[in-house]
Amino acid sequence: MLNETKLKKAATAIQNSKYSIAFTGAGISVESGVPPFRGENGIWNKYDPKTLELDYFHENPLESWEVIKQLFYDFFGKAKSNKAHIVLAEMEKKGLLKCVITQNIDNLHQQAGSKVVHEFHGNSHKLVCTKCRSYFDFKLVDFDNLPPYCEKCNGLLKPDFIFFGEGIPPDAYQNSVEAARMAEVVILIGSTGEVMPAAQMPYLAKQNGATIIEVNPNESNFTNSITDIFLKGKATEVMGRLSDMIY
C-alpha cells in the first residue's frame, strides 16, 4: 500500500520545483519485459559478461554478435514503453521535468515521447561502424548474417552502447553533470545505485541541495544515504499515482 502522505509530499516538491530531473535505471523497464543485468533474474546469470568486453568483441565478433542479437535485437527490440516512461514524458511536455538521465540503453524513454534524454550508456537502437563511425538504425541491419558489416566501408558494426572497457560518452556525461548540479528535485526510478559513474549523479544533485524522491520496489544504495522521500512500489503504479496528484 502506497503511503499517501509521502506521495503528497513528493507531488508538492515537484510542483514547487523550478528544475526537476529524472534518473532512471533498469527497474523502470522491467515492467516492459526488459530483464535487468544484475540480480536474481539478471542477464549475467545466463550469459557471460565477457561477450560485451570491447577487446573480446573485436577478437571474437561472431561469438559476441550471436549473444548481442539474442539479448538486444530478438527480444529487447520488441519492448514497449510503460506507464512510468509515459508519465515522465508527459511531465517534460508540461514543463515539470527538464530531462531524463538514464542508465538504460533500450530507447523506451524516447519511444514514450521524452525529448531530452541523456543516455549514460548509449542506445541499442543505433549501430556504429568501428571503422568509419557511420551510424545505422538497427531496423535496417540484417541480423541473419552475423557479424554485420558497414555498407559504406565494410567495417565491423557495433551496437552504440557502452561495452566493458569503453568510456562514458562525453556529451552524455557533461550534460548529466550539469543537470544534476542544477536540479532542485531528482525523481530516481529503478536504480540500485551500484553502477558507477552513473550512480554519482543523484549524489551530486544532493550535494547541491536537491530533494531526492526515490521510486523502487526495494531499498537501494541510495535509500538510506541520500533519499528524502522513499516511494516503495512498482514504477508504473507509483508514477501513475504521483501523476494523478501532480495535475
PDB file of C-alpha atoms in Angstrom:
ATOM      1  CA  MET A   1       0.000   0.000   0.000  1.00  0.00           C
ATOM      2  CA  LEU A   2       1.455   3.348  -1.059  1.00  0.00           C
ATOM      3  CA  ASN A   3       1.919   5.936   1.660  1.00  0.00           C
ATOM      4  CA  GLU A   4      -0.433   8.845   0.848  1.00  0.00           C
ATOM      5  CA  THR A   5       1.479  11.325   2.976  1.00  0.00           C
ATOM      6  CA  LYS A   6       4.742  10.561   1.168  1.00  0.00           C
ATOM      7  CA  LEU A   7       3.010  10.758  -2.225  1.00  0.00           C
ATOM      8  CA  LYS A   8       1.592  14.183  -1.408  1.00  0.00           C
ATOM      9  CA  LYS A   9       4.973  15.367  -0.151  1.00  0.00           C
ATOM     10  CA  ALA A  10       6.632  14.180  -3.382  1.00  0.00           C
ATOM     11  CA  ALA A  11       3.930  15.787  -5.561  1.00  0.00           C
ATOM     12  CA  THR A  12       4.294  19.108  -3.723  1.00  0.00           C
ATOM     13  CA  ALA A  13       8.097  19.051  -4.096  1.00  0.00           C
ATOM     14  CA  ILE A  14       7.729  18.525  -7.866  1.00  0.00           C
ATOM     15  CA  GLN A  15       5.069  21.238  -8.215  1.00  0.00           C
ATOM     16  CA  ASN A  16       7.257  23.761  -6.351  1.00  0.00           C
ATOM     17  CA  SER A  17      10.469  22.888  -8.169  1.00  0.00           C
ATOM     18  CA  LYS A  18      11.859  25.073 -10.945  1.00  0.00           C
ATOM     19  CA  TYR A  19      14.280  22.406 -12.140  1.00  0.00           C
ATOM     20  CA  SER A  20      13.333  18.746 -11.759  1.00  0.00           C
ATOM     21  CA  ILE A  21      15.101  15.845 -13.444  1.00  0.00           C
ATOM     22  CA  ALA A  22      14.631  12.080 -13.543  1.00  0.00           C
ATOM     23  CA  PHE A  23      17.351   9.494 -13.061  1.00  0.00           C
ATOM     24  CA  THR A  24      16.397   6.003 -14.251  1.00  0.00           C
ATOM     25  CA  GLY A  25      17.882   2.529 -14.097  1.00  0.00           C
ATOM     26  CA  ALA A  26      16.916  -0.966 -15.209  1.00  0.00           C
ATOM     27  CA  GLY A  27      13.986  -1.144 -12.775  1.00  0.00           C
ATOM     28  CA  ILE A  28      11.853   1.269 -14.796  1.00  0.00           C
ATOM     29  CA  SER A  29      11.990  -1.060 -17.814  1.00  0.00           C
ATOM     30  CA  VAL A  30      11.447  -4.376 -16.019  1.00  0.00           C
ATOM     31  CA  GLU A  31       7.683  -3.908 -16.344  1.00  0.00           C
ATOM     32  CA  SER A  32       8.177  -3.534 -20.101  1.00  0.00           C
ATOM     33  CA  GLY A  33       9.670  -7.023 -20.111  1.00  0.00           C
ATOM     34  CA  VAL A  34      13.307  -5.919 -20.233  1.00  0.00           C
ATOM     35  CA  PRO A  35      15.309  -8.048 -17.779  1.00  0.00           C
ATOM     36  CA  PRO A  36      17.899  -6.330 -15.546  1.00  0.00           C
ATOM     37  CA  PHE A  37      21.581  -7.151 -15.955  1.00  0.00           C
ATOM     38  CA  ARG A  38      22.132  -7.839 -12.266  1.00  0.00           C
ATOM     39  CA  GLY A  39      20.189  -9.582  -9.521  1.00  0.00           C
ATOM     40  CA  GLU A  40      18.142 -12.730  -9.248  1.00  0.00           C
ATOM     41  CA  ASN A  41      16.818 -12.807 -12.823  1.00  0.00           C
ATOM     42  CA  GLY A  42      19.686 -10.781 -14.267  1.00  0.00           C
ATOM     43  CA  ILE A  43      21.164 -11.308 -17.704  1.00  0.00           C
ATOM     44  CA  TRP A  44      24.632 -12.007 -16.305  1.00  0.00           C
ATOM     45  CA  ASN A  45      23.263 -15.118 -14.587  1.00  0.00           C
ATOM     46  CA  LYS A  46      22.588 -16.583 -18.034  1.00  0.00           C
ATOM     47  CA  TYR A  47      25.264 -15.032 -20.249  1.00  0.00           C
ATOM     48  CA  ASP A  48      28.989 -14.469 -19.863  1.00  0.00           C
ATOM     49  CA  PRO A  49      29.732 -10.736 -19.452  1.00  0.00           C
ATOM     50  CA  LYS A  50      32.962 -11.165 -21.441  1.00  0.00           C
ATOM     51  CA  THR A  51      30.900 -11.188 -24.658  1.00  0.00           C
ATOM     52  CA  LEU A  52      30.381  -7.460 -24.057  1.00  0.00           C
ATOM     53  CA  GLU A  53      34.029  -6.687 -23.350  1.00  0.00           C
ATOM     54  CA  LEU A  54      35.448  -4.457 -26.074  1.00  0.00           C
ATOM     55  CA  ASP A  55      38.629  -6.484 -26.662  1.00  0.00           C
ATOM     56  CA  TYR A  56      36.710  -9.775 -26.771  1.00  0.00           C
ATOM     57  CA  PHE A  57      34.220  -8.264 -29.240  1.00  0.00           C
ATOM     58  CA  HIS A  58      36.987  -7.274 -31.662  1.00  0.00           C
ATOM     59  CA  GLU A  59      38.753 -10.614 -31.318  1.00  0.00           C
ATOM     60  CA  ASN A  60      35.578 -12.749 -31.474  1.00  0.00           C
ATOM     61  CA  PRO A  61      32.978 -10.680 -33.348  1.00  0.00           C
ATOM     62  CA  LEU A  62      30.797 -13.624 -34.377  1.00  0.00           C
ATOM     63  CA  GLU A  63      30.552 -15.086 -30.847  1.00  0.00           C
ATOM     64  CA  SER A  64      29.807 -11.665 -29.361  1.00  0.00           C
ATOM     65  CA  TRP A  65      27.244 -10.827 -32.007  1.00  0.00           C
ATOM     66  CA  GLU A  66      25.365 -14.086 -31.513  1.00  0.00           C
ATOM     67  CA  VAL A  67      24.789 -13.145 -27.860  1.00  0.00           C
ATOM     68  CA  ILE A  68      24.123  -9.475 -28.685  1.00  0.00           C
ATOM     69  CA  LYS A  69      21.467 -10.450 -31.247  1.00  0.00           C
ATOM     70  CA  GLN A  70      19.674 -12.726 -28.761  1.00  0.00           C
ATOM     71  CA  LEU A  71      19.772 -10.163 -25.968  1.00  0.00           C
ATOM     72  CA  PHE A  72      19.136  -6.858 -27.645  1.00  0.00           C
ATOM     73  CA  TYR A  73      17.507  -7.448 -31.008  1.00  0.00           C
ATOM     74  CA  ASP A  74      15.470 -10.666 -30.851  1.00  0.00           C
ATOM     75  CA  PHE A  75      13.842  -9.593 -27.607  1.00  0.00           C
ATOM     76  CA  PHE A  76      14.653  -6.072 -26.396  1.00  0.00           C
ATOM     77  CA  GLY A  77      13.678  -4.574 -29.743  1.00  0.00           C
ATOM     78  CA  LYS A  78      10.056  -5.621 -29.142  1.00  0.00           C
ATOM     79  CA  ALA A  79       9.730  -3.949 -25.721  1.00  0.00           C
ATOM     80  CA  LYS A  80       7.227  -1.089 -25.344  1.00  0.00           C
ATOM     81  CA  SER A  81       7.258   1.936 -23.037  1.00  0.00           C
ATOM     82  CA  ASN A  82       5.216   1.542 -19.861  1.00  0.00           C
ATOM     83  CA  LYS A  83       3.224   3.950 -17.694  1.00  0.00           C
ATOM     84  CA  ALA A  84       6.319   5.176 -15.822  1.00  0.00           C
ATOM     85  CA  HIS A  85       8.103   6.142 -19.065  1.00  0.00           C
ATOM     86  CA  ILE A  86       4.932   7.833 -20.328  1.00  0.00           C
ATOM     87  CA  VAL A  87       4.413   9.854 -17.121  1.00  0.00           C
ATOM     88  CA  LEU A  88       7.970  11.226 -17.354  1.00  0.00           C
ATOM     89  CA  ALA A  89       7.402  12.204 -20.996  1.00  0.00           C
ATOM     90  CA  GLU A  90       4.144  13.962 -20.025  1.00  0.00           C
ATOM     91  CA  MET A  91       5.908  15.799 -17.199  1.00  0.00           C
ATOM     92  CA  GLU A  92       8.526  17.083 -19.636  1.00  0.00           C
ATOM     93  CA  LYS A  93       5.806  18.184 -22.082  1.00  0.00           C
ATOM     94  CA  LYS A  94       4.040  20.124 -19.305  1.00  0.00           C
ATOM     95  CA  GLY A  95       7.282  21.814 -18.231  1.00  0.00           C
ATOM     96  CA  LEU A  96       7.612  19.919 -14.937  1.00  0.00           C
ATOM     97  CA  LEU A  97      10.707  17.938 -15.948  1.00  0.00           C
ATOM     98  CA  LYS A  98      13.851  19.268 -17.611  1.00  0.00           C
ATOM     99  CA  CYS A  99      15.452  15.985 -18.662  1.00  0.00           C
ATOM    100  CA  VAL A 100      15.939  12.287 -18.050  1.00  0.00           C
ATOM    101  CA  ILE A 101      19.349  10.876 -17.189  1.00  0.00           C
ATOM    102  CA  THR A 102      19.198   7.157 -17.883  1.00  0.00           C
ATOM    103  CA  GLN A 103      21.459   4.168 -17.418  1.00  0.00           C
ATOM    104  CA  ASN A 104      19.253   2.223 -19.831  1.00  0.00           C
ATOM    105  CA  ILE A 105      20.006   1.516 -23.474  1.00  0.00           C
ATOM    106  CA  ASP A 106      16.502   0.400 -24.504  1.00  0.00           C
ATOM    107  CA  ASN A 107      15.231   3.654 -26.123  1.00  0.00           C
ATOM    108  CA  LEU A 108      11.952   3.385 -24.167  1.00  0.00           C
ATOM    109  CA  HIS A 109      12.087   6.977 -22.879  1.00  0.00           C
ATOM    110  CA  GLN A 110      12.244   8.305 -26.443  1.00  0.00           C
ATOM    111  CA  GLN A 111       9.548   5.857 -27.507  1.00  0.00           C
ATOM    112  CA  ALA A 112       7.306   7.291 -24.773  1.00  0.00           C
ATOM    113  CA  GLY A 113       7.890  10.834 -26.057  1.00  0.00           C
ATOM    114  CA  SER A 114      10.728  12.198 -23.901  1.00  0.00           C
ATOM    115  CA  LYS A 115      12.803  14.700 -25.897  1.00  0.00           C
ATOM    116  CA  VAL A 116      15.765  15.470 -23.597  1.00  0.00           C
ATOM    117  CA  VAL A 117      17.359  12.138 -22.641  1.00  0.00           C
ATOM    118  CA  HIS A 118      20.987  11.884 -21.550  1.00  0.00           C
ATOM    119  CA  GLU A 119      21.959   8.273 -22.221  1.00  0.00           C
ATOM    120  CA  PHE A 120      24.829   7.419 -19.906  1.00  0.00           C
ATOM    121  CA  HIS A 121      25.449   4.048 -21.521  1.00  0.00           C
ATOM    122  CA  GLY A 122      24.373   4.692 -25.108  1.00  0.00           C
ATOM    123  CA  ASN A 123      21.483   3.279 -27.127  1.00  0.00           C
ATOM    124  CA  SER A 124      20.950  -0.207 -28.571  1.00  0.00           C
ATOM    125  CA  HIS A 125      18.739   1.104 -31.378  1.00  0.00           C
ATOM    126  CA  LYS A 126      21.746   2.503 -33.240  1.00  0.00           C
ATOM    127  CA  LEU A 127      24.753   0.660 -34.605  1.00  0.00           C
ATOM    128  CA  VAL A 128      28.071   2.359 -35.275  1.00  0.00           C
ATOM    129  CA  CYS A 129      30.808   1.338 -37.705  1.00  0.00           C
ATOM    130  CA  THR A 130      34.053   0.685 -35.834  1.00  0.00           C
ATOM    131  CA  LYS A 131      35.984   1.901 -38.881  1.00  0.00           C
ATOM    132  CA  CYS A 132      34.289   4.934 -40.463  1.00  0.00           C
ATOM    133  CA  ARG A 133      31.986   5.813 -37.499  1.00  0.00           C
ATOM    134  CA  SER A 134      28.829   5.850 -39.652  1.00  0.00           C
ATOM    135  CA  TYR A 135      25.573   5.217 -37.777  1.00  0.00           C
ATOM    136  CA  PHE A 136      22.741   2.877 -38.744  1.00  0.00           C
ATOM    137  CA  ASP A 137      19.241   2.247 -37.398  1.00  0.00           C
ATOM    138  CA  PHE A 138      19.083  -1.309 -36.063  1.00  0.00           C
ATOM    139  CA  LYS A 139      15.914  -1.967 -38.086  1.00  0.00           C
ATOM    140  CA  LEU A 140      17.872  -1.534 -41.321  1.00  0.00           C
ATOM    141  CA  VAL A 141      20.520  -4.105 -40.413  1.00  0.00           C
ATOM    142  CA  ASP A 142      20.346  -7.771 -41.496  1.00  0.00           C
ATOM    143  CA  PHE A 143      20.875  -9.795 -38.312  1.00  0.00           C
ATOM    144  CA  ASP A 144      20.567 -13.085 -40.222  1.00  0.00           C
ATOM    145  CA  ASN A 145      24.133 -12.580 -41.451  1.00  0.00           C
ATOM    146  CA  LEU A 146      26.442 -12.149 -38.483  1.00  0.00           C
ATOM    147  CA  PRO A 147      28.551 -10.269 -37.727  1.00  0.00           C
ATOM    148  CA  PRO A 148      27.070  -7.263 -39.577  1.00  0.00           C
ATOM    149  CA  TYR A 149      29.361  -5.050 -41.622  1.00  0.00           C
ATOM    150  CA  CYS A 150      29.163  -1.429 -42.740  1.00  0.00           C
ATOM    151  CA  GLU A 151      27.634  -0.945 -46.194  1.00  0.00           C
ATOM    152  CA  LYS A 152      29.904   2.067 -46.739  1.00  0.00           C
ATOM    153  CA  CYS A 153      33.361   0.755 -45.816  1.00  0.00           C
ATOM    154  CA  ASN A 154      32.824  -2.884 -44.811  1.00  0.00           C
ATOM    155  CA  GLY A 155      33.966  -2.168 -41.240  1.00  0.00           C
ATOM    156  CA  LEU A 156      32.573  -4.199 -38.335  1.00  0.00           C
ATOM    157  CA  LEU A 157      29.350  -2.787 -36.878  1.00  0.00           C
ATOM    158  CA  LYS A 158      28.938  -2.460 -33.108  1.00  0.00           C
ATOM    159  CA  PRO A 159      25.862  -1.513 -31.062  1.00  0.00           C
ATOM    160  CA  ASP A 160      26.113   2.119 -29.988  1.00  0.00           C
ATOM    161  CA  PHE A 161      26.093   1.337 -26.287  1.00  0.00           C
ATOM    162  CA  ILE A 162      28.943   1.128 -23.825  1.00  0.00           C
ATOM    163  CA  PHE A 163      30.858  -2.141 -23.659  1.00  0.00           C
ATOM    164  CA  PHE A 164      33.059  -3.101 -20.722  1.00  0.00           C
ATOM    165  CA  GLY A 165      36.330  -1.288 -21.323  1.00  0.00           C
ATOM    166  CA  GLU A 166      34.724   1.734 -23.003  1.00  0.00           C
ATOM    167  CA  GLY A 167      34.365   5.238 -21.626  1.00  0.00           C
ATOM    168  CA  ILE A 168      31.103   7.100 -20.990  1.00  0.00           C
ATOM    169  CA  PRO A 169      30.030   9.278 -23.966  1.00  0.00           C
ATOM    170  CA  PRO A 170      31.488  12.740 -23.134  1.00  0.00           C
ATOM    171  CA  ASP A 171      28.347  14.699 -24.101  1.00  0.00           C
ATOM    172  CA  ALA A 172      26.057  12.475 -22.035  1.00  0.00           C
ATOM    173  CA  TYR A 173      28.396  12.781 -19.061  1.00  0.00           C
ATOM    174  CA  GLN A 174      28.751  16.572 -19.230  1.00  0.00           C
ATOM    175  CA  ASN A 175      25.023  17.141 -19.797  1.00  0.00           C
ATOM    176  CA  SER A 176      24.178  14.838 -16.882  1.00  0.00           C
ATOM    177  CA  VAL A 177      26.600  16.569 -14.519  1.00  0.00           C
ATOM    178  CA  GLU A 178      25.215  19.975 -15.483  1.00  0.00           C
ATOM    179  CA  ALA A 179      21.606  18.828 -14.964  1.00  0.00           C
ATOM    180  CA  ALA A 180      22.439  17.182 -11.622  1.00  0.00           C
ATOM    181  CA  ARG A 181      24.075  20.375 -10.356  1.00  0.00           C
ATOM    182  CA  MET A 182      21.050  22.476 -11.327  1.00  0.00           C
ATOM    183  CA  ALA A 183      18.397  20.076 -10.066  1.00  0.00           C
ATOM    184  CA  GLU A 184      16.070  21.068  -7.246  1.00  0.00           C
ATOM    185  CA  VAL A 185      14.309  17.689  -7.379  1.00  0.00           C
ATOM    186  CA  VAL A 186      15.529  14.303  -8.628  1.00  0.00           C
ATOM    187  CA  ILE A 187      12.959  11.590  -9.330  1.00  0.00           C
ATOM    188  CA  LEU A 188      15.061   8.464  -9.014  1.00  0.00           C
ATOM    189  CA  ILE A 189      13.406   5.377 -10.539  1.00  0.00           C
ATOM    190  CA  GLY A 190      14.555   1.781 -10.720  1.00  0.00           C
ATOM    191  CA  SER A 191      18.252   2.195  -9.984  1.00  0.00           C
ATOM    192  CA  THR A 192      20.102   0.250  -7.293  1.00  0.00           C
ATOM    193  CA  GLY A 193      22.963   2.742  -7.239  1.00  0.00           C
ATOM    194  CA  GLU A 194      25.579   0.071  -7.925  1.00  0.00           C
ATOM    195  CA  VAL A 195      26.834   1.150 -11.348  1.00  0.00           C
ATOM    196  CA  MET A 196      29.401   3.933 -11.359  1.00  0.00           C
ATOM    197  CA  PRO A 197      29.971   6.608 -12.521  1.00  0.00           C
ATOM    198  CA  ALA A 198      26.263   6.936 -13.429  1.00  0.00           C
ATOM    199  CA  ALA A 199      25.137   6.489  -9.818  1.00  0.00           C
ATOM    200  CA  GLN A 200      27.187   9.531  -8.808  1.00  0.00           C
ATOM    201  CA  MET A 201      24.637  11.858 -10.444  1.00  0.00           C
ATOM    202  CA  PRO A 202      21.975  11.715  -7.677  1.00  0.00           C
ATOM    203  CA  TYR A 203      24.734  12.214  -5.082  1.00  0.00           C
ATOM    204  CA  LEU A 204      25.959  15.262  -6.983  1.00  0.00           C
ATOM    205  CA  ALA A 205      22.425  16.660  -7.052  1.00  0.00           C
ATOM    206  CA  LYS A 206      22.040  16.038  -3.319  1.00  0.00           C
ATOM    207  CA  GLN A 207      25.301  17.870  -2.610  1.00  0.00           C
ATOM    208  CA  ASN A 208      23.802  20.859  -4.398  1.00  0.00           C
ATOM    209  CA  GLY A 209      20.656  20.812  -2.262  1.00  0.00           C
ATOM    210  CA  ALA A 210      18.261  18.726  -4.374  1.00  0.00           C
ATOM    211  CA  THR A 211      15.357  16.779  -2.889  1.00  0.00           C
ATOM    212  CA  ILE A 212      15.676  13.098  -3.819  1.00  0.00           C
ATOM    213  CA  ILE A 213      12.426  11.220  -4.494  1.00  0.00           C
ATOM    214  CA  GLU A 214      13.145   7.503  -4.870  1.00  0.00           C
ATOM    215  CA  VAL A 215      10.782   5.045  -6.571  1.00  0.00           C
ATOM    216  CA  ASN A 216      11.878   1.432  -6.072  1.00  0.00           C
ATOM    217  CA  PRO A 217      10.276  -1.870  -5.035  1.00  0.00           C
ATOM    218  CA  ASN A 218      13.125  -2.439  -2.557  1.00  0.00           C
ATOM    219  CA  GLU A 219      15.692  -0.318  -0.760  1.00  0.00           C
ATOM    220  CA  SER A 220      18.790   0.603  -2.760  1.00  0.00           C
ATOM    221  CA  ASN A 221      22.220   2.098  -2.099  1.00  0.00           C
ATOM    222  CA  PHE A 222      20.503   5.500  -2.267  1.00  0.00           C
ATOM    223  CA  THR A 223      17.680   4.846   0.212  1.00  0.00           C
ATOM    224  CA  ASN A 224      19.493   5.344   3.496  1.00  0.00           C
ATOM    225  CA  SER A 225      22.176   7.694   2.213  1.00  0.00           C
ATOM    226  CA  ILE A 226      20.548  10.474   0.161  1.00  0.00           C
ATOM    227  CA  THR A 227      16.842   9.690  -0.368  1.00  0.00           C
ATOM    228  CA  ASP A 228      14.413  12.198   1.150  1.00  0.00           C
ATOM    229  CA  ILE A 229      11.133  10.584   0.097  1.00  0.00           C
ATOM    230  CA  PHE A 230      11.070   6.820  -0.496  1.00  0.00           C
ATOM    231  CA  LEU A 231       8.055   5.648  -2.512  1.00  0.00           C
ATOM    232  CA  LYS A 232       8.150   1.877  -2.281  1.00  0.00           C
ATOM    233  CA  GLY A 233       6.476   0.031  -5.131  1.00  0.00           C
ATOM    234  CA  LYS A 234       6.444  -0.739  -8.837  1.00  0.00           C
ATOM    235  CA  ALA A 235       7.433   2.142 -11.087  1.00  0.00           C
ATOM    236  CA  THR A 236       4.190   2.044 -13.108  1.00  0.00           C
ATOM    237  CA  GLU A 237       1.949   2.117 -10.043  1.00  0.00           C
ATOM    238  CA  VAL A 238       3.874   4.793  -8.145  1.00  0.00           C
ATOM    239  CA  MET A 239       4.336   7.100 -11.129  1.00  0.00           C
ATOM    240  CA  GLY A 240       0.671   6.715 -12.072  1.00  0.00           C
ATOM    241  CA  ARG A 241      -0.436   7.756  -8.598  1.00  0.00           C
ATOM    242  CA  LEU A 242       2.103  10.559  -8.459  1.00  0.00           C
ATOM    243  CA  SER A 243       0.888  11.849 -11.810  1.00  0.00           C
ATOM    244  CA  ASP A 244      -2.707  11.955 -10.546  1.00  0.00           C
ATOM    245  CA  MET A 245      -1.615  14.048  -7.556  1.00  0.00           C
ATOM    246  CA  ILE A 246       0.542  16.480  -9.509  1.00  0.00           C
ATOM    247  CA  TYR A 247      -2.066  17.579 -12.045  1.00  0.00           C
TER     248      TYR A 247
END
